[in-house]
C-alpha positions in Angstrom: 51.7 8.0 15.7 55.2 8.0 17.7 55.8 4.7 16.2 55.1 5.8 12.5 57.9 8.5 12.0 60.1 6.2 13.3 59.2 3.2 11.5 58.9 5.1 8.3 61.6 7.3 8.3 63.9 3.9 8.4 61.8 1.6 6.1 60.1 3.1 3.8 60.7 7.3 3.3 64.6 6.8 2.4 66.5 5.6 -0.7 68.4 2.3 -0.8 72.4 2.3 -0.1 73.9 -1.1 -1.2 76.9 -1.1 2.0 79.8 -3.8 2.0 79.3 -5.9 5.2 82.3 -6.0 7.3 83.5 -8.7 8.5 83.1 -9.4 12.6 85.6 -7.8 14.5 86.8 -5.2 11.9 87.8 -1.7 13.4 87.2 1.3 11.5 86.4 5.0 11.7 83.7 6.7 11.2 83.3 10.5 10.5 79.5 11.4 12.8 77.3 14.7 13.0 74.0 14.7 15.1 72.1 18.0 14.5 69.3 18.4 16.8 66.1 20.5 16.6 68.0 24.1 16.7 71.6 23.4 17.2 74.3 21.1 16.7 74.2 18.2 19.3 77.7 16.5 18.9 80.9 17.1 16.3 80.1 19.7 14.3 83.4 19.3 12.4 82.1 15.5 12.0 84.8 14.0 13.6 86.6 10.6 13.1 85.2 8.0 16.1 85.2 4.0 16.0 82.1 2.6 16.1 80.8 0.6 19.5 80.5 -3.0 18.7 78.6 -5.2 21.7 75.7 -5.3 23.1 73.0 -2.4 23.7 69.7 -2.2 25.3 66.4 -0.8 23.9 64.1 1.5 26.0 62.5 -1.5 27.3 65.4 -3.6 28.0 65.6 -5.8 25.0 69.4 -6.2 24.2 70.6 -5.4 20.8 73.4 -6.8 19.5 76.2 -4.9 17.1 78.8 -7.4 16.2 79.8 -5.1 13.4 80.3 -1.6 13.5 76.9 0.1 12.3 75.2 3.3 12.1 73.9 2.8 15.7 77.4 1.8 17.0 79.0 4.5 15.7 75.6 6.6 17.9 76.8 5.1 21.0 80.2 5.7 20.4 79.1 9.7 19.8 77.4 9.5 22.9 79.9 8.0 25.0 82.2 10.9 24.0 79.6 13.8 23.9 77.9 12.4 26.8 74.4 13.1 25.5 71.0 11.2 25.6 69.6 8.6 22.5 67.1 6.1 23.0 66.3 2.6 20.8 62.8 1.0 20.6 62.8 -2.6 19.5 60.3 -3.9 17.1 59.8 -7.4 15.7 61.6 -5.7 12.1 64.2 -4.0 13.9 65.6 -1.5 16.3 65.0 2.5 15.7 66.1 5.5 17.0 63.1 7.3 18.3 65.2 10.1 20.4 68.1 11.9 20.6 69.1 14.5 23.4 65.9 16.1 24.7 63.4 15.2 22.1 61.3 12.2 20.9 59.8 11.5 17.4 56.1 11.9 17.4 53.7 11.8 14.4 55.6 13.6 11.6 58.7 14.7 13.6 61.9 12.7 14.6 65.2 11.4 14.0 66.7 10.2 10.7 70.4 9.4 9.2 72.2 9.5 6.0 75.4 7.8 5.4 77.2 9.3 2.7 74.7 11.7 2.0 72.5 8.5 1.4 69.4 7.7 3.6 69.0 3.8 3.8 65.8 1.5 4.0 67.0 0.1 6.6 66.7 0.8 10.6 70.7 1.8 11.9 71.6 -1.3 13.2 71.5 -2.4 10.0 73.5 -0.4 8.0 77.1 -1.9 8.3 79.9 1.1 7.7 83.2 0.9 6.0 86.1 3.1 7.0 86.0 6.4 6.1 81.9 6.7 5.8 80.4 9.9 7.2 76.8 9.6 9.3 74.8 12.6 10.0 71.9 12.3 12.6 69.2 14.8 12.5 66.0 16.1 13.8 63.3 16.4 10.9 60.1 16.6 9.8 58.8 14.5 7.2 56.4 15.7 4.5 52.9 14.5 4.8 52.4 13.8 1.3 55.5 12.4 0.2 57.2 11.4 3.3 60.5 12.6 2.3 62.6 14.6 4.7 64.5 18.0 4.2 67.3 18.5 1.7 70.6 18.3 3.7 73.3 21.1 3.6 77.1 20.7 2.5 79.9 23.6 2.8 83.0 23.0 0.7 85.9 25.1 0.3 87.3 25.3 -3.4 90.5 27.3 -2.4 89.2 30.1 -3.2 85.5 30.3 -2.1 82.9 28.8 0.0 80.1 26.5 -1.8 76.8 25.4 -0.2 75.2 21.9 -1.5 71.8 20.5 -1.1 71.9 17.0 -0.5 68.5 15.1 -0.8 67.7 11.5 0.6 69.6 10.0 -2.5 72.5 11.6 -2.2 72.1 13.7 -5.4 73.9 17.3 -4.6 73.1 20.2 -6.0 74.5 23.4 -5.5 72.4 25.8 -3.1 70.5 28.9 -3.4 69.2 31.9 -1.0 71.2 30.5 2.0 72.8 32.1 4.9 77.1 32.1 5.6 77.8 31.6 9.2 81.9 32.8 9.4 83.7 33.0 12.5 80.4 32.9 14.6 79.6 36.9 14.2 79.3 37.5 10.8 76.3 36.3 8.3 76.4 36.5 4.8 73.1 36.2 2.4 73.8 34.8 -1.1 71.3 34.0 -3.1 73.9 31.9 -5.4 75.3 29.7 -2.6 78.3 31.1 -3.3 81.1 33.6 -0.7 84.4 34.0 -2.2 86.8 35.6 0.7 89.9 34.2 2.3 88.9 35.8 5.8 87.0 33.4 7.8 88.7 30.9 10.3 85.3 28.6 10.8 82.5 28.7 8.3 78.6 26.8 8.2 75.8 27.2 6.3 72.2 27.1 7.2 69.1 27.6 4.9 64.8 27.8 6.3 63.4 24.3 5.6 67.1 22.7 5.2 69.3 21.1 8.1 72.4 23.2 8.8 75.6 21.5 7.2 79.4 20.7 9.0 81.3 23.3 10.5 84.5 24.2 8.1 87.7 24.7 9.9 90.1 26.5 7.7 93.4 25.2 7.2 
């Protein structure tokens, strides 16, 4: 069962995201996110960082090869500068990411990535970014019956208030309900519309039960 989340959450549980291939050699930047099982791992602002394009090695040694910068390069490159844990298994369709930090997919649980609010069919090293994409790594569960994963959460600021989003594997957004304001680190705000219209906060997330907790908001 360790194999199957992993396996399924990057082949067969995600939506399909047509991606430009870059050519060899191109360097871009990538906005990353990993959010772990009850806390952000690395760049909760999702912060601009090139991708690693070489050579890596899988849990048992096997070397995989990123000649251009990928979803999994743009990993390593997260955990070069946050200096935190990931492991790759190889298979004979690919190379998956079956941990991050302190835990390991097993069964139903593990790790899973959107770019662009998208989640691909396709393992990591596969999905070739452009400059500018956003990749979010996160801890998840996926439903038994349907194998889909957890909406996704988005904070926006319009000028004038703060908006939550739900963002499901496609990428279709829809505008939150009954979630929880995180502003400044002390104060929480219920709204039921997904909706806080003040100009006092200095750093603002949003976090919902059965949802995984969007960016941090730094305000200008």
């Amino acid at each position: 069962m360790r194999h199957f989340f992993t396996v399924t959450i990057s082949c067969l549980a995600m939506a399909a995201l047509g991606v430009p291939a870059a050519l060899a050699g191109d360097e871009i930047t990538a906005h990353v996110r990993v959010e772990g099982k009850s806390r952000t791992i690395f760049g909760s602002t999702a912060p601009l960082l090139t991708p690693f394009q070489g050579v890596i090695h899988a849990e048992d040694g096997t070397p995989v090869e990123l000649p251009q910068p990928t979803a999994l390069g743009l990993l390593e490159a997260a955990s070069a500068r946050g200096e935190f844990f990931y492991n790759v298994q190889q298979f004979s369709f690919g190379s998956f990411v079956n941990q991050v930090g302190r835990y390991a997919g097993k069964g139903l649980r593990g790790w899973s990535f959107k770019v662009n609010g998208r989640a691909p069919d396709v393992g990591a090293s596969a999905v070739v970014l452009e400059d500018g994409d956003s990749v979010l790594w996160y801890w998840t569960r996926l439903d038994p019956t349907t194998f889909a994963g957890p909406p996704t959460l988005d904070i926006v600021w319009d000028g004038r208030c703060l908006i939550a989003y739900e963002v499901d594997a496609a990428g279709t957004s829809t505008q939150a309900q009954d979630v929880k304001f995180k502003l400044d680190e002390r104060r929480r705000i219920f709204s039921r519309k997904g909706r806080v219209c003040t100009a006092s906060w200095r750093t603002a997330q949003v976090v919902k039960r059965g949802a995984i907790r969007s960016q941090t908001l730094i305000a200008s």
